[in-house]
Short mmCIF file of C-alpha atoms in Angstrom, two decimals:
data_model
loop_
_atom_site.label_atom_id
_atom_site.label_comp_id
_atom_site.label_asym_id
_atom_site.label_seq_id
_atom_site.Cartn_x
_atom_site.Cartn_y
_atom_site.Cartn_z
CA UNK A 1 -23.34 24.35 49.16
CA UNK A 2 -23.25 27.26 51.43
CA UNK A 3 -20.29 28.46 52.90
CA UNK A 4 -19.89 31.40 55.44
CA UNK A 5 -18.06 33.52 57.80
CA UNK A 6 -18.43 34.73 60.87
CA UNK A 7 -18.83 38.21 61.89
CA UNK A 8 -17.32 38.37 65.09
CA UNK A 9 -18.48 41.90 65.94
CA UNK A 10 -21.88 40.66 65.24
CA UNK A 11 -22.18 37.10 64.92
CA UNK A 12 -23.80 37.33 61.57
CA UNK A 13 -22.87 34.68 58.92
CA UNK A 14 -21.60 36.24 56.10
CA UNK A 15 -21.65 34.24 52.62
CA UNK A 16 -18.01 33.78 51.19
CA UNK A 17 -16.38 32.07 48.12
CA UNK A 18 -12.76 31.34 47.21
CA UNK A 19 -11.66 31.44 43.93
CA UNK A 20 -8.06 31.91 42.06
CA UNK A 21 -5.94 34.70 42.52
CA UNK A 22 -6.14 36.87 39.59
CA UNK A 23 -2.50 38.16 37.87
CA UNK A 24 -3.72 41.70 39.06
CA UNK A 25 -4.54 40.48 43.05
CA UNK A 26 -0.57 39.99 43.24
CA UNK A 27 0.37 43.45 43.57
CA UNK A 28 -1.87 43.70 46.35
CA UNK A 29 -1.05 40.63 48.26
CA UNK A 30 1.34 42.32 50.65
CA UNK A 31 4.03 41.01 52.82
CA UNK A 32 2.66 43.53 55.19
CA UNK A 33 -1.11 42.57 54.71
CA UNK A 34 -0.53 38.60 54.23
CA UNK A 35 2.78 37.75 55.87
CA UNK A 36 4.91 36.13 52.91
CA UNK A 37 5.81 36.46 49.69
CA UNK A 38 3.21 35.09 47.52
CA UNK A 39 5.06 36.00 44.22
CA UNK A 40 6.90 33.57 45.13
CA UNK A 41 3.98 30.87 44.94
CA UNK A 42 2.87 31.61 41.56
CA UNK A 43 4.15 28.32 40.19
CA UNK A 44 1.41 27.03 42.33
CA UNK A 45 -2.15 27.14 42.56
CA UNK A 46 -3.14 30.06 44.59
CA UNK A 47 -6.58 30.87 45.96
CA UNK A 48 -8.28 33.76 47.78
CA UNK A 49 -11.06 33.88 49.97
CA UNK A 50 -13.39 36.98 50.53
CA UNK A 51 -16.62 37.91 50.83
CA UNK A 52 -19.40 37.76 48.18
CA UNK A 53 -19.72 40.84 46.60
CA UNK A 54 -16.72 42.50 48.29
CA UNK A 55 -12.76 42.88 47.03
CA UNK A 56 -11.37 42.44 50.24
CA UNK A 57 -8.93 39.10 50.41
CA UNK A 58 -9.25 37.97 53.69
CA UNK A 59 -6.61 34.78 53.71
CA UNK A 60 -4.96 33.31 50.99
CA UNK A 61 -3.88 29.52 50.46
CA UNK A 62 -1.19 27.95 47.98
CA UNK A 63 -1.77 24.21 47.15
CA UNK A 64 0.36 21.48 45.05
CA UNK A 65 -1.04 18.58 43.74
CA UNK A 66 0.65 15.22 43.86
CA UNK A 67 -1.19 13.35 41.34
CA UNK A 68 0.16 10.21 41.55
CA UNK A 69 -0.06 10.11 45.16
CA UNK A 70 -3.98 11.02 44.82
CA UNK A 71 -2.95 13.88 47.65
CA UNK A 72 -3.30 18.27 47.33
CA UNK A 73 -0.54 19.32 50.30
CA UNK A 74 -1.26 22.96 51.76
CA UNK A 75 1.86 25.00 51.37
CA UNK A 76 0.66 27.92 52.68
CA UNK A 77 -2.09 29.70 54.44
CA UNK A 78 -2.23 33.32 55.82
CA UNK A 79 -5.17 35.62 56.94
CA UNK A 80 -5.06 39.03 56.12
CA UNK A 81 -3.57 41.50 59.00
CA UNK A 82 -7.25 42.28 60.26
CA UNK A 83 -7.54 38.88 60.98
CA UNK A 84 -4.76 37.59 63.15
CA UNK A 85 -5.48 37.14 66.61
CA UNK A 86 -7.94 38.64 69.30
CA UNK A 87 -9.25 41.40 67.27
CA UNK A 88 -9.51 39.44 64.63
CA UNK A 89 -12.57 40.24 62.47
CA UNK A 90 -13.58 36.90 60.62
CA UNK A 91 -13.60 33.99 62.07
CA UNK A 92 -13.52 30.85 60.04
CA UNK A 93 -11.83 31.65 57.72
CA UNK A 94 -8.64 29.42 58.10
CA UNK A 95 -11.09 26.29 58.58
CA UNK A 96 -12.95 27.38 55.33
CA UNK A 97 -9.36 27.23 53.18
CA UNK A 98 -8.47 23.83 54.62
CA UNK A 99 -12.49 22.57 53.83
CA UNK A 100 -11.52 24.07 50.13
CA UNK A 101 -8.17 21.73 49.43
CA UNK A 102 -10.50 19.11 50.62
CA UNK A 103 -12.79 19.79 48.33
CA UNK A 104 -10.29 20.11 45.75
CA UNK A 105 -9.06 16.84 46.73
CA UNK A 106 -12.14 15.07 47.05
CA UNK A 107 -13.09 16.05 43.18
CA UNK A 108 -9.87 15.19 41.81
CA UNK A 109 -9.06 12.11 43.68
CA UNK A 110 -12.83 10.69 44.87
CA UNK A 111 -12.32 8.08 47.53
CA UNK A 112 -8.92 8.03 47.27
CA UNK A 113 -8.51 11.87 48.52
CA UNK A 114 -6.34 13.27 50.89
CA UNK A 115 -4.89 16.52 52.22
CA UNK A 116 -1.50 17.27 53.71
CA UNK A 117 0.80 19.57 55.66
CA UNK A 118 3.59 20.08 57.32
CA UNK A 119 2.85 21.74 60.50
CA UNK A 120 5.35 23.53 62.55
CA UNK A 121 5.95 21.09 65.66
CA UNK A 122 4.15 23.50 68.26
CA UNK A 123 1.16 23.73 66.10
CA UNK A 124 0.42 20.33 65.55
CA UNK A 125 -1.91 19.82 68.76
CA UNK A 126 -3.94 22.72 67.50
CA UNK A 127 -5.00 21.21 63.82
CA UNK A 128 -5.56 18.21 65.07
CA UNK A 129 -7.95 19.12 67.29
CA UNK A 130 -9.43 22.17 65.50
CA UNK A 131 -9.14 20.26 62.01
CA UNK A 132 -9.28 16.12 62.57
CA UNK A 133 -5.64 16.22 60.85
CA UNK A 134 -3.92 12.85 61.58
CA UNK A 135 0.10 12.60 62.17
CA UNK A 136 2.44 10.72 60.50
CA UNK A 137 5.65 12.00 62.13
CA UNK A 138 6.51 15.22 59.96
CA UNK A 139 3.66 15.21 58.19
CA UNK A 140 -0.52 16.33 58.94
CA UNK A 141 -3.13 14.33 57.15
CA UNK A 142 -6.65 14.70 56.08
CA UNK A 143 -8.44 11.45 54.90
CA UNK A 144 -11.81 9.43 54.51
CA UNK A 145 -14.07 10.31 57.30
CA UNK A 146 -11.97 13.42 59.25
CA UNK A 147 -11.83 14.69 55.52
CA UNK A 148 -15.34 14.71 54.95
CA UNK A 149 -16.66 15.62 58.53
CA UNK A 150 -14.58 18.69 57.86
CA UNK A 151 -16.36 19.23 54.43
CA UNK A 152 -19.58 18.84 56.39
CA UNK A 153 -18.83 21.17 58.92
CA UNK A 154 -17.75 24.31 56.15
CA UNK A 155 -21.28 24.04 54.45
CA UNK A 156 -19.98 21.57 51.68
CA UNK A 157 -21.91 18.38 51.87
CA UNK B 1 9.19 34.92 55.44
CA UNK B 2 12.43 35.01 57.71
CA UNK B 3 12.71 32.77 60.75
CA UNK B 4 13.21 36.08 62.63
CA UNK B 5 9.48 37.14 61.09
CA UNK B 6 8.41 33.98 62.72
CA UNK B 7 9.92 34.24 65.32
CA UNK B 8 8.35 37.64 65.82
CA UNK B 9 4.74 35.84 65.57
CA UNK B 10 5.13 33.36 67.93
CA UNK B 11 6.17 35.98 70.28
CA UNK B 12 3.07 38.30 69.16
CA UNK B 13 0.21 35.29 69.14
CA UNK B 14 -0.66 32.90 71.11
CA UNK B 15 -0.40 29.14 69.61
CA UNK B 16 -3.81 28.71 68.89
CA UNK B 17 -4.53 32.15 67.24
CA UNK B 18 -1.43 31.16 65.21
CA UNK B 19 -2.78 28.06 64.07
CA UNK B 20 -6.03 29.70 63.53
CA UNK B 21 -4.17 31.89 60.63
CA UNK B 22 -1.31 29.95 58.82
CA UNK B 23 0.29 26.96 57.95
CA UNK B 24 3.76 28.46 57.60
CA UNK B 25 6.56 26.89 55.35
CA UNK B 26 8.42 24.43 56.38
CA UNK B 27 11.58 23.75 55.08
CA UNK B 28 12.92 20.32 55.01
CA UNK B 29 16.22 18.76 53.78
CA UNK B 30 15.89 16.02 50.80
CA UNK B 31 16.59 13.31 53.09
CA UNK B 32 13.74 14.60 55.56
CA UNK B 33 11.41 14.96 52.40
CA UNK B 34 11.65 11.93 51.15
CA UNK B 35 11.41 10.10 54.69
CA UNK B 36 8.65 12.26 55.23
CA UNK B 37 6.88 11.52 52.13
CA UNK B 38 7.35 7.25 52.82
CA UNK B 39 5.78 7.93 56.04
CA UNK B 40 2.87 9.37 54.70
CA UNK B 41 2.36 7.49 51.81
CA UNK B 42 2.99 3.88 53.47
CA UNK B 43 0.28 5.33 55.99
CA UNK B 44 -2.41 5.87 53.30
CA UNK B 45 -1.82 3.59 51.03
CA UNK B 46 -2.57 1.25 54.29
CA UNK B 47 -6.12 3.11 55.15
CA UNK B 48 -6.69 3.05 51.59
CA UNK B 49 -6.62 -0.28 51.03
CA UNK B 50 -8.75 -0.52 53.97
CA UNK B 51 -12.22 1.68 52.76
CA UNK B 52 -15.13 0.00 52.36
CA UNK B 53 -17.21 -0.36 49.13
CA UNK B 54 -19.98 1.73 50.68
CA UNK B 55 -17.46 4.94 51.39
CA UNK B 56 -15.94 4.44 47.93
CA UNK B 57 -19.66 5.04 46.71
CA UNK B 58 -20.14 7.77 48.47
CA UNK B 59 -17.45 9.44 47.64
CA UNK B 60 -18.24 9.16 43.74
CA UNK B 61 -21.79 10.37 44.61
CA UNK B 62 -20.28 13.32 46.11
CA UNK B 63 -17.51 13.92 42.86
CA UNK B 64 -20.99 13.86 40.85
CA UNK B 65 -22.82 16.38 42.79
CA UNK B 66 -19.46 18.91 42.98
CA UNK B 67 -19.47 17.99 39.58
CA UNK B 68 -22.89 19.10 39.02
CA UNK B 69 -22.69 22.41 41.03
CA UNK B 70 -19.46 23.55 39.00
CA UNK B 71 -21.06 22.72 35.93
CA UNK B 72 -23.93 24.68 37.31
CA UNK B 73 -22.37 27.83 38.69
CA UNK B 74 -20.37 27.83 34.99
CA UNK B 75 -21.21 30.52 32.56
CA UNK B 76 -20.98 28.03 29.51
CA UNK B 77 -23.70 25.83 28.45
CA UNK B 78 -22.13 22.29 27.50
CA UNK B 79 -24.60 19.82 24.97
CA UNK B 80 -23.50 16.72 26.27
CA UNK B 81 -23.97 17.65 29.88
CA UNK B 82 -27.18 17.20 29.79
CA UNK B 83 -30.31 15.23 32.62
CA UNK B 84 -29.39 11.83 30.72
CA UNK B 85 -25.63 12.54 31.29
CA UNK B 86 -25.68 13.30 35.08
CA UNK B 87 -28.38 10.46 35.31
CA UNK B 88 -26.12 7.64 33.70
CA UNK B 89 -23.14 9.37 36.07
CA UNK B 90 -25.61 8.63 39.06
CA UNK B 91 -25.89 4.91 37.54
CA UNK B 92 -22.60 4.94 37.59
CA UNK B 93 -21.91 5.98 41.11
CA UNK B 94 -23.79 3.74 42.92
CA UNK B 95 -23.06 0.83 40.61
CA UNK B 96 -26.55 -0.24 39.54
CA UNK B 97 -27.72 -1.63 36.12
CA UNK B 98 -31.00 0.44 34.47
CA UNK B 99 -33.79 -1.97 35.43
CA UNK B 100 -32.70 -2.02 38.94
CA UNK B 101 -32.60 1.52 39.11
CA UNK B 102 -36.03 2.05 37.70
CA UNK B 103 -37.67 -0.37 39.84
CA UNK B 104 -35.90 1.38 43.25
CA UNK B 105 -37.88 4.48 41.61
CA UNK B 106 -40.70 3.08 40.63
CA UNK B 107 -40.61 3.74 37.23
CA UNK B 108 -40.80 1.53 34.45
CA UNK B 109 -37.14 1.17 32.47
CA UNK B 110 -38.56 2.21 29.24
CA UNK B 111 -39.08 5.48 30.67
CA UNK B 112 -35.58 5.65 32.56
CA UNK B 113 -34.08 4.84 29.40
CA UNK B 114 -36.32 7.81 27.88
CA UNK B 115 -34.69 10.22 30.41
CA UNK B 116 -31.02 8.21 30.06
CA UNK B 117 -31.44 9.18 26.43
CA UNK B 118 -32.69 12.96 26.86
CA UNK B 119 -35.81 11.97 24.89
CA UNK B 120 -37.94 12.91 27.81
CA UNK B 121 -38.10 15.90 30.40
CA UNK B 122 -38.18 14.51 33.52
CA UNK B 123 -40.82 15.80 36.02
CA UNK B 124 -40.20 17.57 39.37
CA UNK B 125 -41.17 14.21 40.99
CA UNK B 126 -39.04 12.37 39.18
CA UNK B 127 -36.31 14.82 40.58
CA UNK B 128 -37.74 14.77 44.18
CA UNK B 129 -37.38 10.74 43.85
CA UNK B 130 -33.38 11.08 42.46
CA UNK B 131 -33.19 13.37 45.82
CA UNK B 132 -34.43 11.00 48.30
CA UNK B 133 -32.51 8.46 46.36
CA UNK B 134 -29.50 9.76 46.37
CA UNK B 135 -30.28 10.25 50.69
CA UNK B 136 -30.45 14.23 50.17
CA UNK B 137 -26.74 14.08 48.53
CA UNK B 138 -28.02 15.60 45.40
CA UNK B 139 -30.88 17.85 45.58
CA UNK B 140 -33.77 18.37 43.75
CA UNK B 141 -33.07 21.42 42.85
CA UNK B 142 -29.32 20.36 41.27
CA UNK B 143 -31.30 17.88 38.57
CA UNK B 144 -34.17 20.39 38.07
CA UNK B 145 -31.63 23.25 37.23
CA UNK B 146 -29.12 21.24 35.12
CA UNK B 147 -32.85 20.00 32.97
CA UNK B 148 -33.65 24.03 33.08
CA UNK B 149 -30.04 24.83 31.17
CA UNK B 150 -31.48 22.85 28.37
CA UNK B 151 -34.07 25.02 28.33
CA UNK B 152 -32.70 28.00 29.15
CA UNK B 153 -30.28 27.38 25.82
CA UNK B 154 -33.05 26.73 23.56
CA UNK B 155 -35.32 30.13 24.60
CA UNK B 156 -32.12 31.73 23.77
CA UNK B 157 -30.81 30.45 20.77
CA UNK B 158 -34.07 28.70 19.15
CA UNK B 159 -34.40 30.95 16.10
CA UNK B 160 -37.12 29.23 14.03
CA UNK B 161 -39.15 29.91 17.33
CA UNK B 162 -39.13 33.57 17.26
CA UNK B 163 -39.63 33.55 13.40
CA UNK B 164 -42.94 31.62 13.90
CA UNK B 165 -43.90 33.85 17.35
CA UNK B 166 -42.87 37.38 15.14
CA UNK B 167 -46.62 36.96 13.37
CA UNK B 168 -48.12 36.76 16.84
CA UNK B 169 -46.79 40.47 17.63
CA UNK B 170 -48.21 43.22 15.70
CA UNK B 171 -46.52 46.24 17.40
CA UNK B 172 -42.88 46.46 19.05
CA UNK B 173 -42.30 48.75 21.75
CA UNK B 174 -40.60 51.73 20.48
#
């Protein structure tokens, strides 16, 4: 399993990981640096990703499981400040969060595993054809094969 | 995050970097929710019912090796996760009885069951054949490590073993 960034600057691939948020990462995990309140998600189960070796939180996800539906929905995901839009330094790093809920998904729930969103309207066109999410009206969905090419594609299969 | 703060970004980024950095919260009434949730749920509970026995098997394969790789990266050393118990998960996975098994790897069952039990080490070919068995899903290199944490317990907690090694060593460095 190898997963990695990009570099932008320098097209290198960098190795990442994503793991919890620690208690302490909260007081770090600005509104400034990472766009919403994330205190506010603690009830949830909150991950980071950064760099291996390195502090730096580069985008942050909040997932809830629905068990008995055998489906993890994405609540949230934000980049860190440095990584919104043309400058951005990172790239993949979105993808990489979205690979990791179906990951989380796929060891929880085996064949049975799917993701889910609720995308704002104008942003629907863009994960679908960035991520292989599948509408249902309100809702994005990741499942079977558009689930795993996406694992596939982030280094996990 | 305000609707005026979202506003703000939708001004400041283009829709694709946007989608390239969040999925932003979406607030739904209770009515909305739950017609949202019957869409989605009458949806998969339609593809699910539609998977095939060979995805469903591939899928489990996968849970196993994620299983084994957590297990792996873990700091903890666990008894009972041992060769014979990721082995007899494989069995499990792809649904075949012992003998089978051992003849698709051309080894006899008595010795299967030898590794099955943990009364054998298995040899790096035997982990080379699990690989190409399991069509590159689960390395090599997964079965040989999880058979090297047995080891890696015993060199560190095997007492009676550095008792009987302690006459071998006639001078410790100072």
């Amino acid at each position: 399993m190898v997963m990695f960034l990009t570099e932008l600057s320098s097209n290198k691939k960098l190795l990442c990981e994503i793991v919890p948020v620690a208690e302490a990462d909260y007081k770090r995990m600005t509104k400034k640096k990472y766009s919403f309140d994330w205190k506010a998600e603690k009830q949830y189960d909150v991950y980071k990703i950064k760099l291996i070796g390195l502090e730096d939180i580069l985008g942050l996800i909040s997932l809830q499981y629905y068990d008995k539906e055998y489906r993890i929905q994405i609540r949230l995901i934000a980049l860190s400040a440095e990584n919104l839009g043309k400058h951005k330094k990172m790239g993949r790093v979105a993808g990489n969060l979205i690979a990791f809920a179906c990951l989380a998904a796929l060891k929880r729930y085996e064949s049975l595993a799917a993701v889910s969103l609720i995308p704002k309207t104008a942003l629907i066109h863009h994960y679908v054809t960035e991520y292989g999410f599948e509408s249902t009206g309100w809702q994005l969905f990741l499942y079977e094969n558009k689930l795993h090419r996406l694992l596939k594609k982030y280094g996990y299969e | 995050m305000s609707k005026k703060q979202i506003e703000k970004l939708f001004e400041q980024y283009s829709l694709e970097e946007l989608a390239e950095s969040f999925v932003f919260p979406v607030r739904l009434t209770k009515k909305q929710q739950q017609e949202a949730d019957a869409e989605l749920n009458a949806v998969l509970a339609k593809r699910r019912s539609e998977i095939t026995p060979e995805f469903k098997k591939q899928a489990r394969l996968l849970q196993l090796k994620f299983q084994m790789e957590d297990y792996l990266k873990g700091i903890r050393y666990d008894k009972q996760k041992n060769f014979g118990f990721f082995l007899r998960q494989y069995l499990q996975c792809i649904d075949k009885r012992s003998s089978e098994f051992a003849a698709e790897i051309d080894i006899l069952p008595s010795e299967l069951s030898q590794y099955l039990n943990n009364h054998r080490k298995p040899p790096k070919h035997i982990m080379v054949r699990l690989e190409l068995h399991s069509q590159n899903t689960i390395p090599a290199s997964d079965w040989y490590r999880v058979a090297e944490m047995e080891t890696l317990h015993e060199l560190a907690t095997d007492k009676a073993i550095r008792k009987e090694q302690k006459l071998h060593v006639h001078a410790a460095r100072v």
